[in-house]
Amino acid sequence: MCGIVAYIGKKEAYPILIKGLQRLEYRGYDSAGVALIHNQELNLFKKQGKVSELISFASDKDTSGTIGIGHTRWATHGAPSDRNAHPHFSGNSDLAIIHNGIIENYASLKAELSQRGHQFSSDTDTEVLIHLIEDIRIKAGVDLEEAVRIALNEVVGAYAIVVLSKKNPDMLIAAKKSSPLVIGIGETDEYYIASDATPIIEYTKNVLYLNDEEIAILKKGEELRLINIKNQPKVPYIQELEMQLEAIEKGGFDHFMIKEIFEQPTSIKNSMRGRIDLNKGIVSLGGIREYKQKIINAERIIIVACGTSWHAGLVGEYLIEDFARIPVEVEYASEFRYRNPIITESDVVIAISQSGETADTLAAIKLAKEKGATIIGICNVVGSSISRATDAGSYTHAGPEIGVASTKAFTAQVTVLSLMALSLAQAKGSLSDSKLRQLMVELSTIPEKVEKLLNTDNQIKAIAEKFKNARNFLYLGRGYNFPVALEGALKLKEISYIHAEGYPAAEMKHGPIALIDEEMPVVVIATKHGNYEKVVSNIEEVKARNGKIIAIVTEGDTEVKAIADYTIEVPETDEALSPLLTTIPLQLLSYYIAIMRGCNVDQPRNLAKSVTVE
Ligand code: G6P
């Protein structure tokens, strides 16, 4: 959370920073700000609210300068306000900083600095860090680079920072620990810095991902220099970005979310590309090939993830246990890491994360690694912190996901988990050849079925119109579609702010049934092969209490159609693969309801896409 961007070079920095902040706005949008050096002056513009507020605020001001830093904030310490917006200045206003992360020992550092006469003008942990750097620079009489290095040895927590100094108008210093930071190497003397590669991609494809505790010194007229916080020189590893600019633009759609929903036939296909060979009858995930035996022999698999990725993990549990007969547990990364879990060397941990930056998932990986487990990653963002922290893994290849509510990343994760389960089953011999083949063929046809399903768009819009003013929603599913019910409810909450709960259909009678009346829409996933008769009984129970049923059924269904108020048909497939289809109408339903309620679907309130704080 929080997006940071910086530029040093020959071009005007402000337009680059603003465009970069707009690309990073998914990381937080409580306030935005930039600091620029021009004519020996350090100019600061910052405003509560979105980047658009900052643009109007700065529209009549002089934003010249060829060096600058910018920030879009997701508030942690200190409420969203102009004064808590980044960049923050040092006491003497010589230094400015942008920061993503949390300085955990900021309170004790602040107390010490206050005793030494420092006065603070915000409630943030970040301002403490820039005061500390200033304090060290003056007290120890060292240069800025050394002051930053010493300060970073004193802080506990997570940071991606960029520091700008009026006294050093040709230099930026960037450093990171636990929060991500990428440096784009432009033309001679030109550098772009950002939380991810999206602000950089249109200028250069040559990037350097900073590792934890590395500090980069970027000076006009000099090559980039890299050290770590122990002052050891490091060799920069410059790599080429594979991302395309079109992938991060709306391409004619009104919102990123709907663009990403409609991209799913392609993103699912991309997740499968080269991984299923129907001629040879082989499923293979190159990234985990060397670890396949280890996984098959694992005592158990523990899947760790957060949010939507956790829901994909639940589908993964069903798939791996069903196909490969290996015990699986699914854990919220945030719970796992703090509950003293029993982990042994024979365990395999699968970490699932779209961004590859989620702080809790990263911490869960570190813990499991310390205890000797093998760590496999399923990430979307190439080169992300999680993908680098794992022993091996498979990328989802969904392409950049910008909408805060995850859609195509979820189906891509489920696709990769399906492939993983099939490939483990194949190696282990736990499924017959004919069943394996049937599943492989089924999986390969999913993209065209998703394509077909997306044509039900208008029908879903009409249902959304009926229920847009509902105050609560219940989502029910069984087996493979229980996680889909959870995901459907999460999607609705996230973007429309309607309270929604997902439940295993049979559990409804142990509580949620008390909520059902004529006001309560109940979305039930009732596919043909998934405990169908039992789900039909659950639907009857809702109907008997006047609840309104929106049912997701298999094409050609007649039984549920006769009792539900509304039905949405999905093409027939194997039940194990049905989440890849049943999820789609639920995404669309949430999207249209949110739009009809006037909500900002791409940037829902209080949320951020990449949660780099615990
Ligand atoms: C945030 C996002 C969710 C996402 C979750 C986990 O809460 O808003 O969409 O599912 O983080 O993120 P990850 O990048 O690890 O999948």
XYZ file of C-alpha atoms and ligand atoms in Angstrom:
630
model
C 0.000 0.000 0.000
C 1.085 3.531 -0.740
C 2.615 4.109 -4.102
C 5.891 5.897 -4.580
C 7.426 7.314 -7.710
C 10.494 9.422 -8.430
C 12.389 10.779 -11.390
C 15.813 12.231 -12.046
C 16.933 13.178 -15.536
C 16.616 15.833 -18.186
C 12.838 15.848 -18.657
C 10.279 17.776 -16.639
C 9.612 15.569 -13.627
C 6.081 16.682 -12.689
C 4.148 15.083 -15.597
C 6.111 11.851 -15.129
C 5.379 11.817 -11.402
C 1.674 12.553 -11.863
C 1.223 9.878 -14.505
C 3.131 7.458 -12.301
C 0.949 8.279 -9.303
C -2.173 7.674 -11.374
C -0.852 4.264 -12.318
C -0.049 3.522 -8.687
C -3.280 4.895 -7.279
C -4.588 1.354 -6.796
C -2.129 1.144 -3.894
C -3.940 3.810 -1.899
C -5.760 7.053 -2.529
C -6.073 8.881 0.780
C -3.757 11.697 -0.293
C -1.171 12.493 -2.926
C 1.865 14.746 -3.101
C 5.024 15.632 -4.966
C 8.252 17.450 -4.130
C 10.457 18.935 -6.837
C 13.733 20.809 -6.877
C 13.844 23.856 -9.114
C 16.244 26.808 -8.991
C 17.730 25.584 -5.693
C 14.262 25.513 -4.140
C 12.529 22.407 -2.806
C 8.859 22.836 -3.712
C 6.157 20.743 -2.111
C 2.583 20.185 -3.287
C 0.346 17.794 -1.391
C -3.345 17.286 -0.902
C -5.752 14.990 0.836
C -7.758 12.843 -1.606
C -6.975 11.373 -4.970
C -4.291 12.339 -7.433
C -6.935 14.373 -9.309
C -7.190 16.653 -6.234
C -3.459 17.188 -6.306
C -3.578 18.002 -10.019
C -6.216 20.715 -9.509
C -4.379 22.041 -6.461
C -1.086 22.347 -8.357
C -2.601 23.524 -11.641
C -1.802 27.204 -11.079
C 1.568 26.607 -9.411
C 5.089 26.347 -10.751
C 5.815 22.635 -10.883
C 9.057 22.892 -12.867
C 12.061 20.737 -12.113
C 13.912 17.762 -13.535
C 14.161 15.902 -10.247
C 11.270 15.002 -7.996
C 9.439 12.477 -5.846
C 5.733 11.637 -5.561
C 3.486 9.600 -3.294
C -0.067 8.295 -3.144
C -1.069 7.254 0.357
C -3.017 4.530 2.094
C -3.136 5.868 5.636
C -1.595 3.844 8.447
C -0.178 6.286 11.023
C -2.208 9.473 11.037
C -5.574 10.168 9.449
C -5.862 11.080 5.767
C -5.171 14.850 5.645
C -2.999 17.414 3.907
C -0.537 17.477 6.788
C -0.120 13.710 6.879
C 0.276 13.496 3.104
C 3.744 12.651 1.769
C 6.346 13.890 0.883
C 7.529 14.850 4.361
C 10.270 17.346 5.086
C 13.105 17.312 7.583
C 13.048 20.043 10.257
C 15.327 22.338 8.259
C 13.321 21.666 5.079
C 16.443 20.536 3.274
C 15.327 16.928 2.884
C 12.129 15.387 1.571
C 11.067 11.755 1.773
C 8.404 9.453 0.362
C 7.801 6.155 2.093
C 5.786 2.984 1.708
C 5.771 0.692 4.757
C 5.715 1.138 8.507
C 8.515 2.254 10.814
C 7.542 0.167 13.813
C 9.866 1.837 16.330
C 8.846 5.324 15.245
C 7.414 6.210 18.658
C 10.688 5.682 20.535
C 12.681 7.379 17.780
C 10.251 10.298 17.854
C 10.569 10.634 21.619
C 14.383 10.732 21.382
C 14.351 13.212 18.518
C 11.811 15.409 20.315
C 14.103 15.534 23.332
C 16.818 16.774 21.024
C 14.551 19.590 19.857
C 12.953 18.169 16.729
C 9.446 19.384 16.056
C 7.067 17.391 13.936
C 4.308 18.650 11.767
C 2.509 15.388 11.024
C 1.362 12.236 12.843
C 3.241 9.918 10.535
C 6.025 7.445 11.167
C 7.640 8.632 7.919
C 8.354 12.130 9.143
C 10.301 10.609 12.039
C 12.578 8.821 9.588
C 13.468 11.970 7.645
C 14.150 13.817 10.901
C 16.379 10.955 11.967
C 18.324 11.159 8.701
C 18.703 14.922 9.133
C 19.778 14.463 12.752
C 22.458 11.947 11.815
C 23.691 14.022 8.902
C 24.202 17.064 11.086
C 25.384 15.352 14.291
C 27.731 12.843 12.691
C 28.821 15.299 9.992
C 28.355 12.655 7.288
C 27.042 12.966 3.749
C 23.450 12.171 2.851
C 24.168 8.658 1.610
C 25.862 7.737 4.865
C 23.158 9.413 6.952
C 20.462 7.391 5.171
C 22.464 4.204 5.660
C 23.015 4.793 9.384
C 19.355 5.732 9.884
C 18.152 2.576 8.156
C 20.229 0.540 10.581
C 18.263 2.103 13.401
C 14.768 1.534 12.122
C 12.630 -1.521 12.670
C 9.901 -2.231 10.156
C 9.238 -2.025 6.472
C 10.251 0.669 4.055
C 10.571 1.615 0.454
C 11.858 5.187 0.484
C 13.234 7.842 -1.792
C 15.068 10.833 -0.336
C 15.592 14.155 -2.052
C 17.881 16.939 -0.785
C 18.014 20.612 -1.677
C 21.744 20.566 -0.959
C 22.220 17.655 -3.398
C 19.974 18.702 -6.275
C 21.424 16.104 -8.640
C 20.853 13.036 -6.530
C 18.131 10.665 -5.354
C 18.647 7.985 -2.731
C 16.321 4.988 -2.746
C 16.208 2.034 -0.369
C 13.891 -0.818 0.507
C 13.076 -3.486 3.021
C 9.912 -5.592 2.759
C 8.109 -3.014 0.582
C 8.806 -3.172 -3.154
C 10.899 -0.766 -5.213
C 11.886 -0.858 -8.882
C 14.348 1.402 -10.638
C 14.033 1.986 -14.365
C 17.249 2.829 -16.160
C 16.390 5.347 -18.865
C 18.663 7.180 -21.253
C 22.029 8.385 -20.015
C 21.724 9.953 -16.600
C 18.056 9.227 -16.309
C 16.324 7.123 -13.662
C 12.731 6.321 -12.797
C 11.816 4.835 -9.420
C 8.463 3.324 -8.498
C 6.656 0.825 -6.291
C 6.040 -1.323 -9.332
C 6.970 -1.218 -12.982
C 3.729 0.344 -14.282
C 4.923 3.989 -14.082
C 8.208 3.007 -15.733
C 7.137 0.827 -18.637
C 6.477 3.608 -21.140
C 9.946 5.069 -20.686
C 12.242 2.072 -20.386
C 12.194 -1.697 -20.167
C 15.490 -1.969 -18.289
C 14.809 -2.297 -14.611
C 16.475 -3.170 -11.363
C 14.376 -4.640 -8.534
C 15.985 -3.605 -5.262
C 16.513 -6.344 -2.705
C 15.860 -5.913 0.980
C 18.269 -3.574 2.770
C 19.778 -2.299 -0.461
C 20.362 1.388 -1.074
C 20.640 2.836 -4.579
C 22.407 6.117 -5.194
C 21.255 7.800 -8.387
C 23.185 10.830 -9.557
C 22.928 12.813 -12.740
C 26.012 12.094 -14.842
C 26.968 8.983 -12.918
C 26.201 5.297 -13.122
C 23.792 3.891 -10.587
C 25.558 2.723 -7.441
C 24.234 0.048 -5.111
C 25.238 -0.760 -1.542
C 23.551 -2.539 1.323
C 22.879 -1.073 4.723
C 26.102 -2.679 6.009
C 27.936 -0.547 3.421
C 28.935 -3.459 1.213
C 28.881 -2.727 -2.521
C 26.339 -4.756 -4.508
C 26.242 -5.513 -8.202
C 23.038 -4.233 -9.842
C 21.142 -6.926 -11.738
C 19.362 -5.147 -14.585
C 16.586 -7.122 -16.228
C 14.193 -6.546 -19.064
C 10.493 -5.967 -18.369
C 8.077 -8.181 -20.247
C 4.996 -6.079 -19.508
C 3.282 -4.245 -22.352
C 1.898 -0.722 -22.002
C -1.570 -1.695 -23.356
C -1.934 -4.158 -20.490
C -2.083 -1.329 -17.969
C -4.535 0.904 -19.832
C -8.345 0.689 -19.942
C -8.525 -0.027 -23.667
C -12.027 1.372 -24.254
C -13.653 -0.075 -21.121
C -15.187 2.216 -18.493
C -13.232 0.643 -15.656
C -10.261 -1.612 -15.147
C -12.457 -4.077 -13.270
C -14.788 -4.751 -16.188
C -11.862 -4.841 -18.615
C -10.215 -7.430 -16.401
C -13.424 -9.481 -16.083
C -13.682 -9.574 -19.865
C -10.012 -10.467 -20.219
C -10.564 -13.792 -18.488
C -10.856 -15.999 -21.577
C -7.384 -14.747 -22.493
C -5.877 -14.645 -19.026
C -7.011 -18.216 -18.276
C -5.603 -19.316 -21.613
C -2.331 -17.569 -20.802
C -2.195 -19.323 -17.432
C -2.442 -22.655 -19.253
C -0.227 -21.841 -22.212
C 2.447 -24.483 -22.747
C 1.389 -26.341 -19.644
C -1.071 -28.870 -21.098
C -0.015 -31.096 -23.975
C -3.153 -32.922 -25.069
C -1.300 -34.881 -27.744
C 1.125 -36.351 -25.280
C -1.393 -36.292 -22.444
C 0.978 -34.402 -20.149
C 0.398 -31.552 -17.698
C 3.569 -29.828 -16.611
C 4.453 -26.712 -14.686
C 8.079 -26.014 -15.565
C 8.698 -23.858 -12.501
C 7.992 -26.637 -10.024
C 9.250 -29.636 -12.014
C 12.268 -30.168 -9.795
C 10.105 -30.023 -6.683
C 7.326 -32.323 -7.851
C 8.636 -35.370 -6.013
C 9.107 -33.341 -2.868
C 5.475 -32.193 -3.052
C 4.167 -35.685 -3.689
C 6.113 -36.967 -0.681
C 5.051 -34.071 1.536
C 3.449 -34.943 4.833
C 1.000 -32.197 4.029
C 0.673 -29.047 1.984
C -0.105 -25.773 3.710
C -1.541 -23.053 1.506
C -1.044 -19.516 2.834
C -2.655 -16.432 1.325
C -4.881 -13.431 2.048
C -8.149 -12.083 0.626
C -9.214 -13.374 -2.756
C -6.013 -15.400 -3.042
C -7.063 -17.243 0.119
C -10.316 -18.153 -1.590
C -8.329 -19.510 -4.546
C -6.335 -21.466 -1.957
C -9.542 -23.092 -0.692
C -10.375 -24.237 -4.216
C -6.761 -25.479 -4.392
C -7.285 -27.555 -1.252
C -10.274 -29.310 -2.802
C -8.415 -29.858 -6.083
C -5.168 -31.199 -4.626
C -6.871 -33.477 -2.113
C -9.351 -34.687 -4.714
C -6.891 -35.299 -7.556
C -3.553 -35.954 -5.878
C -4.685 -37.251 -2.473
C -2.192 -35.146 -0.528
C -3.523 -33.577 2.708
C -3.890 -29.809 2.398
C -4.572 -27.083 4.940
C -5.412 -23.523 3.973
C -4.400 -20.735 6.298
C -4.816 -16.994 6.420
C -1.192 -15.874 6.248
C -1.816 -13.365 9.036
C -3.068 -16.068 11.426
C -0.523 -18.671 10.434
C 2.470 -16.503 11.180
C 1.354 -15.547 14.669
C -0.014 -18.813 16.013
C 3.178 -20.808 16.478
C 2.272 -23.350 13.792
C 3.829 -26.791 13.637
C 5.909 -26.893 10.475
C 8.407 -29.568 9.570
C 10.912 -30.150 6.805
C 8.533 -32.549 5.133
C 5.880 -29.845 4.725
C 5.373 -27.935 1.535
C 3.963 -24.424 1.772
C 2.215 -22.957 -1.246
C 1.988 -19.170 -1.051
C -0.591 -17.578 -3.334
C -0.482 -13.865 -4.084
C -1.508 -11.740 -7.015
C 0.807 -8.853 -6.172
C 3.547 -10.972 -4.690
C 3.977 -8.210 -2.100
C 1.408 -8.932 0.629
C 3.260 -8.400 3.894
C 1.533 -11.171 5.858
C 2.046 -13.747 3.110
C 5.686 -12.768 2.834
C 6.127 -13.084 6.594
C 4.399 -16.497 6.584
C 6.865 -17.650 3.925
C 9.822 -16.467 5.980
C 8.551 -18.309 9.040
C 7.947 -21.560 7.127
C 11.356 -21.264 5.495
C 13.075 -20.880 8.849
C 11.432 -24.112 9.942
C 12.742 -25.915 6.905
C 9.598 -26.254 4.785
C 9.787 -26.108 1.015
C 8.077 -23.016 -0.367
C 6.246 -22.898 -3.671
C 4.822 -19.618 -4.962
C 1.850 -18.860 -7.162
C 2.203 -15.190 -8.085
C 1.049 -12.903 -10.824
C 3.682 -10.199 -10.661
C 6.962 -11.345 -12.141
C 9.949 -10.451 -10.001
C 7.789 -9.593 -6.975
C 9.076 -10.090 -3.427
C 7.112 -13.318 -2.873
C 8.210 -14.813 -6.164
C 11.777 -14.134 -5.128
C 11.374 -15.474 -1.611
C 10.079 -18.898 -2.680
C 12.116 -21.997 -3.616
C 10.177 -22.485 -6.818
C 6.835 -21.538 -8.282
C 4.501 -20.912 -11.155
C 3.455 -17.528 -12.417
C -0.222 -17.072 -13.184
C 0.401 -14.927 -16.304
C -2.904 -13.066 -15.903
C -1.220 -9.799 -16.883
C -1.298 -6.689 -14.677
C -4.432 -6.439 -12.557
C -5.232 -2.827 -11.743
C -8.811 -2.930 -10.381
C -8.567 -3.196 -6.606
C -11.142 -6.010 -6.512
C -9.357 -9.063 -7.836
C -11.051 -10.880 -10.733
C -8.816 -12.286 -13.442
C -6.079 -12.985 -10.906
C -8.463 -15.290 -9.022
C -9.384 -17.370 -12.060
C -5.731 -17.490 -13.087
C -4.773 -18.746 -9.623
C -7.467 -21.417 -9.765
C -6.256 -22.405 -13.231
C -2.689 -22.831 -11.993
C -3.900 -24.766 -8.950
C -5.908 -27.051 -11.255
C -2.811 -27.637 -13.370
C -0.738 -28.253 -10.262
C -3.244 -30.766 -8.880
C -3.399 -32.547 -12.239
C 0.345 -32.649 -12.636
C 0.794 -34.034 -9.097
C -1.958 -36.587 -9.734
C -0.274 -37.625 -12.953
C 3.098 -38.083 -11.275
C 1.541 -39.932 -8.375
C -0.846 -42.037 -10.411
C -3.760 -41.061 -8.195
C -6.158 -40.516 -11.100
C -6.833 -42.960 -13.897
C -5.444 -42.037 -17.301
C -8.922 -41.601 -18.706
C -10.031 -39.287 -15.875
C -6.829 -37.283 -16.211
C -7.335 -36.913 -19.911
C -10.961 -35.921 -19.479
C -9.982 -33.213 -16.981
C -7.213 -31.934 -19.238
C -9.616 -31.635 -22.143
C -12.200 -29.962 -19.925
C -9.672 -27.472 -18.598
C -8.572 -26.601 -22.125
C -12.147 -25.725 -23.083
C -12.699 -23.397 -20.115
C -11.591 -20.182 -21.925
C -14.239 -20.594 -24.633
C -16.874 -21.391 -22.010
C -15.919 -18.223 -20.117
C -16.251 -16.311 -23.376
C -19.773 -17.655 -23.806
C -20.649 -16.877 -20.200
C -19.588 -13.266 -20.587
C -22.435 -12.903 -23.084
C -24.916 -13.204 -20.204
C -23.776 -9.722 -19.278
C -27.125 -8.033 -20.010
C -29.112 -10.587 -18.084
C -26.893 -9.992 -15.048
C -27.298 -6.236 -15.460
C -31.081 -6.716 -15.215
C -30.713 -8.749 -12.007
C -28.386 -6.092 -10.602
C -31.032 -3.458 -11.279
C -33.530 -5.414 -9.138
C -31.201 -5.841 -6.179
C -29.037 -2.721 -6.258
C -30.715 -1.333 -3.147
C -30.498 -4.485 -1.049
C -28.852 -4.026 2.335
C -27.641 -7.589 2.745
C -26.810 -10.526 0.517
C -26.199 -14.161 1.312
C -24.078 -16.374 -0.957
C -24.364 -20.141 -0.658
C -22.369 -22.919 -2.269
C -21.199 -26.427 -1.491
C -18.012 -28.348 -2.199
C -15.981 -26.695 -4.920
C -18.419 -23.828 -4.992
C -18.267 -22.978 -1.315
C -15.092 -20.895 -1.870
C -16.859 -19.292 -4.838
C -19.697 -18.239 -2.499
C -17.101 -16.627 -0.212
C -15.470 -14.893 -3.156
C -18.822 -13.691 -4.541
C -19.706 -12.153 -1.175
C -16.284 -10.538 -0.829
C -16.526 -9.008 -4.299
C -19.902 -7.442 -3.504
C -18.767 -6.048 -0.124
C -15.554 -4.655 -1.518
C -17.019 -2.560 -4.279
C -20.686 -1.906 -3.478
C -20.427 -1.666 0.345
C -23.451 -3.956 0.705
C -23.043 -6.356 3.584
C -22.664 -9.864 2.182
C -21.773 -13.222 3.657
C -20.641 -16.400 1.994
C -21.654 -19.675 3.605
C -21.496 -23.385 2.930
C -25.088 -24.008 1.805
C -25.754 -26.675 4.420
C -24.483 -24.475 7.251
C -27.151 -21.904 6.509
C -29.545 -23.626 8.865
C -27.070 -23.179 11.724
C -27.502 -19.419 11.835
C -27.895 -17.339 8.681
C -31.362 -18.772 8.049
C -32.521 -16.486 10.852
C -31.776 -13.527 8.585
C -33.904 -14.673 5.690
C -37.025 -12.728 4.834
C -38.490 -11.226 1.662
C -35.804 -8.535 1.704
C -32.893 -10.949 1.542
C -31.374 -11.880 -1.820
C -29.674 -15.263 -1.657
C -27.246 -16.197 -4.387
C -26.990 -19.971 -4.616
C -24.527 -21.882 -6.760
C -26.393 -25.000 -7.815
C -24.396 -26.652 -10.578
C -25.484 -30.017 -11.858
C -22.661 -32.171 -10.517
C -22.165 -30.543 -7.149
C -24.383 -32.142 -4.518
C -27.213 -30.859 -6.641
C -30.135 -32.414 -4.799
C -28.850 -31.184 -1.446
C -28.473 -27.654 -2.776
C -31.987 -27.814 -4.189
C -33.205 -28.634 -0.668
C -31.284 -25.630 0.655
C -32.984 -23.456 -1.960
C -36.379 -24.768 -0.863
C -35.519 -23.837 2.710
C -34.811 -20.255 1.624
C -37.959 -20.112 -0.499
C -40.082 -21.335 2.408
C -38.968 -18.197 4.248
C -39.665 -15.882 1.294
C -35.989 -15.213 0.477
C -35.229 -14.137 -3.091
C -33.165 -16.715 -4.964
C -30.613 -15.878 -7.627
C -29.312 -19.253 -8.748
C -26.233 -20.081 -10.777
C -27.138 -23.282 -12.592
C -25.803 -25.545 -15.308
C -27.072 -24.931 -18.844
C -30.343 -26.760 -19.456
C -31.323 -26.941 -15.765
C -35.060 -27.114 -15.173
C -35.468 -28.068 -11.512
C -33.855 -25.035 -9.894
C -35.231 -22.780 -12.609
C -38.725 -23.733 -11.484
C -38.146 -22.526 -7.927
C -35.554 -19.730 -8.174
C -36.557 -16.119 -8.787
C -33.679 -15.606 -11.217
C -31.280 -18.048 -12.794
C -28.005 -17.571 -14.604
C -26.762 -20.492 -16.658
C -23.135 -21.551 -16.862
C -21.840 -24.062 -19.433
C -21.481 -27.621 -18.201
C -18.080 -28.766 -16.985
C -16.510 -31.104 -14.448
C -17.519 -29.952 -10.965
C -13.846 -29.588 -9.981
C -13.383 -26.956 -12.672
C -16.728 -25.247 -12.184
C -15.347 -22.418 -9.969
C -13.674 -21.071 -13.112
C -17.146 -20.540 -14.556
C -19.433 -19.891 -11.590
C -17.198 -17.046 -10.374
C -17.735 -15.000 -13.527
C -21.450 -14.099 -13.087
C -20.770 -13.207 -9.457
C -18.033 -10.795 -10.525
C -20.389 -9.206 -13.043
C -23.227 -8.978 -10.540
C -21.009 -7.131 -8.048
C -19.671 -4.858 -10.758
C -23.084 -3.792 -12.041
C -24.588 -3.356 -8.588
C -21.646 -1.172 -7.563
C -21.877 0.912 -10.736
C -25.624 1.389 -10.251
C -24.970 2.557 -6.691
C -22.480 5.104 -7.992
C -19.465 3.479 -6.348
C -15.908 3.800 -7.546
C -15.316 0.176 -8.492
C -11.655 0.486 -9.346
C -10.796 2.279 -6.137
C -13.232 1.250 -3.421
C -13.046 3.198 -0.175
C -10.458 2.191 2.426
C -9.009 -0.624 0.311
C -5.682 -0.999 -1.407
C -4.599 -3.580 -3.890
C -1.209 -4.330 -2.548
C -1.210 -4.673 1.218
C 2.382 -4.183 2.228
C 1.596 -3.533 5.878
C 0.622 -6.172 8.425
C -5.888 -6.934 -0.834
C -6.609 -6.826 -2.163
C -7.289 -8.147 -2.496
C -6.286 -9.282 -2.463
C -5.523 -9.336 -1.149
C -4.344 -10.288 -1.223
O -6.807 -7.041 0.180
O -7.550 -5.769 -2.136
O -7.875 -8.058 -3.783
O -6.948 -10.477 -2.675
O -4.993 -8.062 -0.825
O -3.437 -9.790 -2.151
P -2.405 -10.653 -2.969
O -1.704 -9.654 -3.850
O -1.477 -11.284 -1.976
O -3.146 -11.665 -3.749
